[in-house]
mmCIF file of C-alpha atoms in Angstrom:
data_model
loop_
_atom_site.group_PDB
_atom_site.id
_atom_site.type_symbol
_atom_site.label_atom_id
_atom_site.label_comp_id
_atom_site.label_asym_id
_atom_site.label_seq_id
_atom_site.Cartn_x
_atom_site.Cartn_y
_atom_site.Cartn_z
ATOM 1 C CA UNK A 1288 134.410 103.538 57.738
ATOM 2 C CA UNK A 1289 134.324 103.794 53.988
ATOM 3 C CA UNK A 1290 134.833 100.620 52.033
ATOM 4 C CA UNK A 1291 137.702 99.985 49.633
ATOM 5 C CA UNK A 1292 136.951 99.493 45.962
ATOM 6 C CA UNK A 1293 138.700 96.641 44.195
ATOM 7 C CA UNK A 1294 138.749 96.407 40.415
ATOM 8 C CA UNK A 1295 140.572 94.825 37.508
ATOM 9 C CA UNK A 1296 139.384 91.248 37.786
ATOM 10 C CA UNK A 1297 138.198 89.209 34.864
ATOM 11 C CA UNK A 1298 138.275 85.917 33.023
ATOM 12 C CA UNK A 1299 141.629 84.730 31.680
ATOM 13 C CA UNK A 1300 143.229 81.543 30.492
ATOM 14 C CA UNK A 1301 145.959 79.877 32.469
ATOM 15 C CA UNK A 1302 149.237 81.662 31.911
ATOM 16 C CA UNK A 1303 147.567 85.013 31.440
ATOM 17 C CA UNK A 1304 147.924 88.193 33.467
ATOM 18 C CA UNK A 1305 145.700 90.658 35.263
ATOM 19 C CA UNK A 1306 146.339 93.811 37.243
ATOM 20 C CA UNK A 1307 144.086 94.513 40.188
ATOM 21 C CA UNK A 1308 143.630 97.890 41.827
ATOM 22 C CA UNK A 1309 142.443 98.812 45.298
ATOM 23 C CA UNK A 1310 141.313 102.365 45.933
ATOM 24 C CA UNK A 1311 140.464 103.411 49.469
ATOM 25 C CA UNK A 1312 140.116 106.395 51.768
ATOM 26 C CA UNK A 1313 143.412 108.057 52.692
ATOM 27 C CA UNK A 1314 143.372 106.749 56.274
ATOM 28 C CA UNK A 1315 143.575 103.181 54.959
ATOM 29 C CA UNK A 1316 147.007 104.034 53.671
ATOM 30 C CA UNK A 1317 148.144 105.368 57.044
ATOM 31 C CA UNK A 1318 148.310 101.922 58.624
ATOM 32 C CA UNK A 1319 151.402 99.720 58.787
ATOM 33 C CA UNK A 1320 150.550 97.911 55.587
ATOM 34 C CA UNK A 1321 147.945 97.223 52.959
ATOM 35 C CA UNK A 1322 147.212 93.667 51.957
ATOM 36 C CA UNK A 1323 145.452 91.559 49.375
ATOM 37 C CA UNK A 1324 143.245 88.662 50.384
ATOM 38 C CA UNK A 1325 141.285 86.170 48.305
ATOM 39 C CA UNK A 1326 138.395 83.827 48.826
ATOM 40 C CA UNK A 1327 137.862 80.851 46.568
ATOM 41 C CA UNK A 1328 134.493 79.091 46.353
ATOM 42 C CA UNK A 1329 133.882 77.014 49.444
ATOM 43 C CA UNK A 1330 137.046 78.175 51.161
ATOM 44 C CA UNK A 1331 137.955 80.701 53.823
ATOM 45 C CA UNK A 1332 139.389 84.057 52.897
ATOM 46 C CA UNK A 1333 143.169 83.903 52.859
ATOM 47 C CA UNK A 1334 146.027 86.376 52.932
ATOM 48 C CA UNK A 1335 147.758 86.689 49.557
ATOM 49 C CA UNK A 1336 150.332 89.374 50.215
ATOM 50 C CA UNK A 1337 150.918 92.757 51.774
ATOM 51 C CA UNK A 1338 153.094 95.820 51.355
ATOM 52 C CA UNK A 1339 154.384 98.100 54.069
ATOM 53 C CA UNK A 1340 153.428 101.748 54.349
ATOM 54 C CA UNK A 1341 156.404 103.041 52.393
ATOM 55 C CA UNK A 1342 156.647 100.028 50.106
ATOM 56 C CA UNK A 1343 159.983 98.889 51.489
ATOM 57 C CA UNK A 1344 158.730 95.516 52.702
ATOM 58 C CA UNK A 1345 156.541 93.008 50.892
ATOM 59 C CA UNK A 1346 155.299 89.644 52.083
ATOM 60 C CA UNK A 1347 153.476 87.198 49.806
ATOM 61 C CA UNK A 1348 152.432 83.590 50.257
ATOM 62 C CA UNK A 1349 154.511 80.836 48.691
ATOM 63 C CA UNK A 1350 151.760 79.954 46.223
ATOM 64 C CA UNK A 1351 152.158 83.280 44.404
ATOM 65 C CA UNK A 1352 155.845 83.999 44.919
ATOM 66 C CA UNK A 1353 157.485 84.880 41.624
ATOM 67 C CA UNK A 1354 154.110 85.420 39.929
ATOM 68 C CA UNK A 1355 152.332 88.196 41.850
ATOM 69 C CA UNK A 1356 153.766 91.659 42.440
ATOM 70 C CA UNK A 1357 152.321 94.114 44.945
ATOM 71 C CA UNK A 1358 152.843 97.852 44.693
ATOM 72 C CA UNK A 1359 151.224 100.995 46.021
ATOM 73 C CA UNK A 1360 150.931 104.685 45.277
ATOM 74 C CA UNK A 1361 150.090 106.566 48.442
ATOM 75 C CA UNK A 1362 149.622 109.809 46.523
ATOM 76 C CA UNK A 1363 146.489 108.403 44.890
ATOM 77 C CA UNK A 1364 145.463 106.056 47.705
ATOM 78 C CA UNK A 1365 145.814 103.016 45.486
ATOM 79 C CA UNK A 1366 147.384 99.581 45.829
ATOM 80 C CA UNK A 1367 148.000 97.224 42.943
ATOM 81 C CA UNK A 1368 148.355 93.503 42.429
ATOM 82 C CA UNK A 1369 150.074 92.463 39.210
ATOM 83 C CA UNK A 1370 149.231 88.826 38.646
ATOM 84 C CA UNK A 1371 151.275 86.922 36.068
ATOM 85 C CA UNK A 1372 151.279 83.294 34.945
ATOM 86 C CA UNK A 1373 147.840 82.825 36.461
ATOM 87 C CA UNK A 1374 146.729 79.335 37.415
ATOM 88 C CA UNK A 1375 143.236 77.888 37.838
ATOM 89 C CA UNK A 1376 143.853 77.703 41.588
ATOM 90 C CA UNK A 1377 144.116 81.504 41.629
ATOM 91 C CA UNK A 1378 140.397 81.680 40.868
ATOM 92 C CA UNK A 1379 138.807 83.652 43.694
ATOM 93 C CA UNK A 1380 137.324 86.954 44.719
ATOM 94 C CA UNK A 1381 140.145 89.318 45.632
ATOM 95 C CA UNK A 1382 139.847 91.877 48.426
ATOM 96 C CA UNK A 1383 142.101 94.477 49.980
ATOM 97 C CA UNK A 1384 142.391 95.695 53.552
ATOM 98 C CA UNK A 1385 144.780 97.578 55.818
ATOM 99 C CA UNK A 1386 146.789 95.746 58.463
ATOM 100 C CA UNK A 1387 148.586 96.521 61.693
ATOM 101 C CA UNK A 1388 151.942 94.969 60.980
ATOM 102 C CA UNK A 1389 152.641 92.936 57.868
ATOM 103 C CA UNK A 1390 151.996 89.333 57.037
ATOM 104 C CA UNK A 1391 149.325 86.639 57.245
ATOM 105 C CA UNK A 1392 149.049 86.938 61.040
ATOM 106 C CA UNK A 1393 148.847 90.721 61.179
ATOM 107 C CA UNK A 1394 145.601 92.050 62.589
ATOM 108 C CA UNK A 1395 143.263 94.275 60.666
ATOM 109 C CA UNK A 1396 142.257 97.536 62.369
ATOM 110 C CA UNK A 1397 138.576 97.096 61.497
ATOM 111 C CA UNK A 1398 136.348 94.449 59.979
ATOM 112 C CA UNK A 1399 135.301 96.198 56.802
ATOM 113 C CA UNK A 1400 135.492 94.638 53.359
ATOM 114 C CA UNK A 1401 134.742 95.916 49.907
ATOM 115 C CA UNK A 1402 132.851 93.908 47.320
ATOM 116 C CA UNK A 1403 136.038 92.490 45.917
ATOM 117 C CA UNK A 1404 136.843 91.721 42.311
ATOM 118 C CA UNK A 1405 136.346 88.315 40.723
ATOM 119 C CA UNK A 1406 139.290 86.583 39.077
ATOM 120 C CA UNK A 1407 138.539 83.455 37.078
ATOM 121 C CA UNK A 1408 141.315 81.426 35.472
ATOM 122 C CA UNK A 1409 140.448 78.671 33.040
ATOM 123 C CA UNK A 1410 142.689 75.681 32.392
#
């Protein structure tokens, strides 16, 4: 399978904002949902949030509720992650992937990851 391409990361101060993008092959966007994951140094990759195929359902972890907004545009095979009021604990590499179902326990149809995009938040 082709790999997704994540972009938009960078270095920001706490309280700042970034908008990440995930571009992937059209079949990625045919699954139940698309999701964002992140991996901080020394930690396992974790689910951040996902959005259903038609955008009607969104699930995000408590740590980012009210700060992160997920959206998607199926016409251009792109998913977005608007990150506001960033905190140092948001520092991580951010990845995207399709899921079967929606949520942190939903399975991924294949084990393929892009290179991710680095987000660094200074205090």
